[in-house]
CSV table of C-alpha atoms in Angstrom, one decimal:
chain,number,residue,atom,x,y,z
A,27,ASN,CA,-3.5,-2.9,-30.8
A,28,SER,CA,-3.2,-6.5,-29.7
A,29,ARG,CA,-1.9,-7.0,-26.2
A,30,LYS,CA,1.5,-8.5,-25.9
A,31,GLU,CA,2.0,-11.6,-23.7
A,32,ALA,CA,5.1,-12.7,-21.9
A,33,ARG,CA,5.5,-16.2,-20.6
A,34,ALA,CA,8.0,-17.1,-17.9
A,35,ALA,CA,9.7,-20.5,-18.3
A,36,ARG,CA,10.6,-22.7,-15.3
A,37,VAL,CA,14.3,-23.3,-14.9
A,38,PRO,CA,16.1,-25.6,-12.5
A,39,ALA,CA,17.1,-24.1,-9.2
A,40,GLU,CA,20.4,-22.3,-9.2
A,41,SER,CA,20.9,-22.9,-13.0
A,42,ILE,CA,21.2,-19.2,-13.7
A,43,ARG,CA,24.4,-17.5,-12.5
A,44,LEU,CA,23.6,-13.9,-11.8
A,45,ASP,CA,26.5,-12.1,-13.6
A,46,GLY,CA,24.8,-9.8,-16.2
A,47,ARG,CA,25.4,-12.2,-19.1
A,48,LEU,CA,22.7,-14.3,-20.7
A,49,ASP,CA,25.1,-17.1,-21.5
A,50,GLU,CA,23.5,-20.0,-19.5
A,51,ALA,CA,21.9,-22.7,-21.6
A,52,GLU,CA,18.6,-22.1,-19.8
A,53,TRP,CA,18.2,-18.6,-21.2
A,54,ARG,CA,18.3,-20.0,-24.8
A,55,ASP,CA,15.1,-21.9,-24.0
A,56,VAL,CA,13.2,-19.0,-22.5
A,57,PRO,CA,10.8,-17.2,-24.9
A,58,THR,CA,12.0,-13.8,-25.9
A,59,LEU,CA,9.8,-10.7,-25.7
A,60,ALA,CA,10.7,-8.1,-28.3
A,61,GLY,CA,9.1,-5.4,-30.5
A,62,PHE,CA,8.9,-2.7,-27.8
A,63,VAL,CA,7.9,0.9,-28.3
A,64,GLN,CA,9.3,4.0,-26.6
A,65,LYS,CA,8.0,5.7,-23.5
A,66,GLU,CA,10.5,8.5,-23.8
A,67,PRO,CA,11.4,10.7,-25.6
A,68,VAL,CA,8.4,10.0,-28.0
A,69,GLU,CA,5.8,7.8,-26.4
A,70,GLY,CA,4.7,5.0,-28.8
A,71,ALA,CA,7.5,5.6,-31.3
A,72,GLU,CA,9.7,2.9,-32.7
A,73,PRO,CA,12.8,2.5,-30.5
A,74,THR,CA,16.2,3.6,-31.8
A,75,ASP,CA,17.7,0.3,-30.8
A,76,ARG,CA,16.4,-3.2,-30.2
A,77,MET,CA,15.8,-4.8,-26.8
A,78,ASP,CA,15.0,-8.4,-26.0
A,79,VAL,CA,13.6,-9.5,-22.6
A,80,ARG,CA,13.1,-13.0,-21.1
A,81,PHE,CA,11.4,-14.1,-17.9
A,82,ALA,CA,12.2,-17.3,-16.0
A,83,TYR,CA,11.5,-18.7,-12.5
A,84,ASP,CA,12.3,-21.4,-10.1
A,85,ASP,CA,10.7,-22.4,-6.8
A,86,THR,CA,12.0,-19.2,-5.0
A,87,ALA,CA,12.4,-16.4,-7.5
A,88,LEU,CA,11.7,-14.6,-10.7
A,89,TYR,CA,14.6,-14.0,-13.1
A,90,ILE,CA,14.6,-11.3,-15.7
A,91,GLY,CA,17.2,-11.4,-18.5
A,92,ALA,CA,17.4,-8.5,-20.9
A,93,ARG,CA,19.6,-7.5,-23.9
A,94,MET,CA,19.7,-3.9,-24.9
A,95,TYR,CA,21.4,-3.2,-28.2
A,96,SER,CA,23.0,0.1,-28.7
A,97,GLY,CA,24.5,1.9,-31.7
A,98,ALA,CA,25.8,4.7,-29.6
A,99,PRO,CA,28.0,5.0,-26.5
A,100,ILE,CA,26.2,3.7,-23.4
A,101,GLN,CA,25.4,6.3,-20.8
A,102,ALA,CA,26.3,4.5,-17.6
A,103,PRO,CA,27.4,6.8,-14.8
A,104,MET,CA,27.5,5.3,-11.3
A,105,GLY,CA,25.0,6.5,-8.7
A,106,ARG,CA,23.2,5.7,-5.6
A,107,ARG,CA,20.4,3.1,-5.3
A,108,ASP,CA,17.2,4.4,-6.9
A,109,GLU,CA,19.0,7.2,-8.8
A,110,GLY,CA,19.2,6.3,-12.5
A,111,GLU,CA,17.7,9.2,-14.4
A,112,GLN,CA,20.9,10.1,-16.1
A,113,ALA,CA,21.8,6.6,-17.2
A,114,GLU,CA,20.5,4.0,-19.6
A,115,HIS,CA,18.2,1.7,-17.6
A,116,LEU,CA,15.8,-1.1,-17.8
A,117,ILE,CA,12.6,-0.9,-15.8
A,118,VAL,CA,10.1,-3.7,-15.3
A,119,SER,CA,6.8,-3.2,-13.5
A,120,LEU,CA,4.9,-6.2,-12.2
A,121,ASP,CA,1.2,-6.0,-11.6
A,122,THR,CA,1.1,-9.2,-9.5
A,123,TYR,CA,-2.6,-9.0,-8.7
A,124,LEU,CA,-3.5,-8.0,-12.3
A,125,ASP,CA,-5.6,-5.2,-10.8
A,126,ARG,CA,-4.2,-2.6,-13.2
A,127,ARG,CA,-3.6,-0.4,-10.1
A,128,THR,CA,-0.6,-1.5,-8.1
A,129,SER,CA,2.8,-2.5,-9.2
A,130,TYR,CA,6.2,-3.5,-8.0
A,131,THR,CA,8.9,-1.9,-10.2
A,132,PHE,CA,12.4,-3.2,-10.5
A,133,GLY,CA,15.1,-1.8,-12.7
A,134,VAL,CA,18.9,-1.5,-13.2
A,135,THR,CA,21.1,1.0,-14.9
A,136,ALA,CA,23.8,-0.1,-17.4
A,137,ALA,CA,26.3,0.5,-14.6
A,138,GLY,CA,24.4,-1.9,-12.3
A,139,VAL,CA,22.6,0.6,-10.0
A,140,ARG,CA,19.4,-1.0,-8.7
A,141,LEU,CA,16.1,0.9,-9.0
A,142,ASP,CA,13.0,-0.2,-7.2
A,143,ARG,CA,9.6,1.4,-6.4
A,144,TYR,CA,6.2,0.4,-5.3
A,145,TYR,CA,3.2,2.1,-6.9
A,146,ALA,CA,0.0,1.9,-4.9
A,147,ARG,CA,-2.2,3.2,-7.7
A,148,ASP,CA,-2.1,3.4,-11.5
A,149,ALA,CA,0.1,6.5,-12.0
A,150,ASP,CA,3.8,7.3,-12.5
A,151,TRP,CA,3.7,9.3,-9.3
A,152,PRO,CA,3.7,9.0,-6.3
A,153,SER,CA,5.7,5.9,-5.6
A,154,ASP,CA,6.8,4.6,-2.2
A,155,PRO,CA,10.4,5.8,-1.7
A,156,GLY,CA,10.7,3.5,1.3
A,157,PHE,CA,10.2,0.3,-0.7
A,158,ASP,CA,13.6,-1.3,-0.6
A,159,PRO,CA,13.1,-5.1,-1.1
A,160,VAL,CA,15.9,-7.6,-1.0
A,161,TRP,CA,16.9,-8.5,-4.6
A,162,GLN,CA,19.9,-8.5,-6.9
A,163,ALA,CA,20.8,-7.3,-10.4
A,164,ARG,CA,24.0,-7.5,-12.5
A,165,THR,CA,24.9,-6.0,-15.8
A,166,SER,CA,27.5,-6.5,-18.5
A,167,MET,CA,28.6,-4.2,-21.4
A,168,ASP,CA,30.0,-5.3,-24.7
A,169,GLU,CA,30.4,-4.1,-28.3
A,170,GLN,CA,26.7,-4.7,-29.0
A,171,GLY,CA,25.3,-2.8,-26.0
A,172,TRP,CA,24.5,-4.1,-22.5
A,173,SER,CA,22.7,-6.9,-20.8
A,174,ALA,CA,21.1,-7.3,-17.4
A,175,GLU,CA,20.0,-10.1,-15.1
A,176,LEU,CA,17.6,-9.5,-12.2
A,177,TRP,CA,16.8,-12.0,-9.4
A,178,ILE,CA,13.7,-11.1,-7.5
A,179,PRO,CA,12.7,-13.5,-4.7
A,180,PHE,CA,9.0,-14.3,-4.5
A,181,SER,CA,9.2,-13.5,-0.8
A,182,GLN,CA,9.6,-9.8,-1.8
A,183,LEU,CA,6.3,-9.7,-3.8
A,184,ARG,CA,2.7,-10.1,-2.8
A,185,PHE,CA,0.5,-12.2,-5.1
A,186,THR,CA,-2.4,-14.6,-4.9
A,187,ASP,CA,-1.3,-18.2,-4.3
A,188,ARG,CA,-2.6,-20.0,-7.4
A,189,ASP,CA,-1.2,-22.8,-9.6
A,190,GLN,CA,-1.2,-20.6,-12.7
A,191,GLN,CA,-0.1,-17.0,-12.2
A,192,VAL,CA,-1.3,-14.2,-14.5
A,193,TRP,CA,0.3,-10.9,-13.9
A,194,GLY,CA,0.3,-7.5,-15.6
A,195,LEU,CA,3.6,-6.3,-17.0
A,196,ASN,CA,5.0,-3.0,-18.1
């Protein structure tokens, strides 16, 4: 029942090459968040496969690096932006005001299709379908599963200007 905490590590500007691989030296020094539970198909259950997520930032952007392990073939059909329901995907929701109401949601499918939504209230629905911020994501598949790197410029988010940032995360 204890609340998980993720910490973002500062990295030098342009030190992470956005290619879907977590092979830069900077990623090794970023704390890993693991021990997730399922949302679907059984909410709260142990996941079938492990996932590790890391958060880093520089002066201009937030970076999210994730490794999704898979013991089965990866479901990665191509699709249009914001359409990833039939594919394996990573979704990260940022509650930048820590108000437990609003969130900016960014995700990517294993095939590299970007998913983004803005939620104006604490609910899975409705979201703002017109929310199309400028950001990037890349993915890479290998024999262990797939990995993703997301680059989200701070200019695409709203948050309080403070020295220390505390955001909600889902």
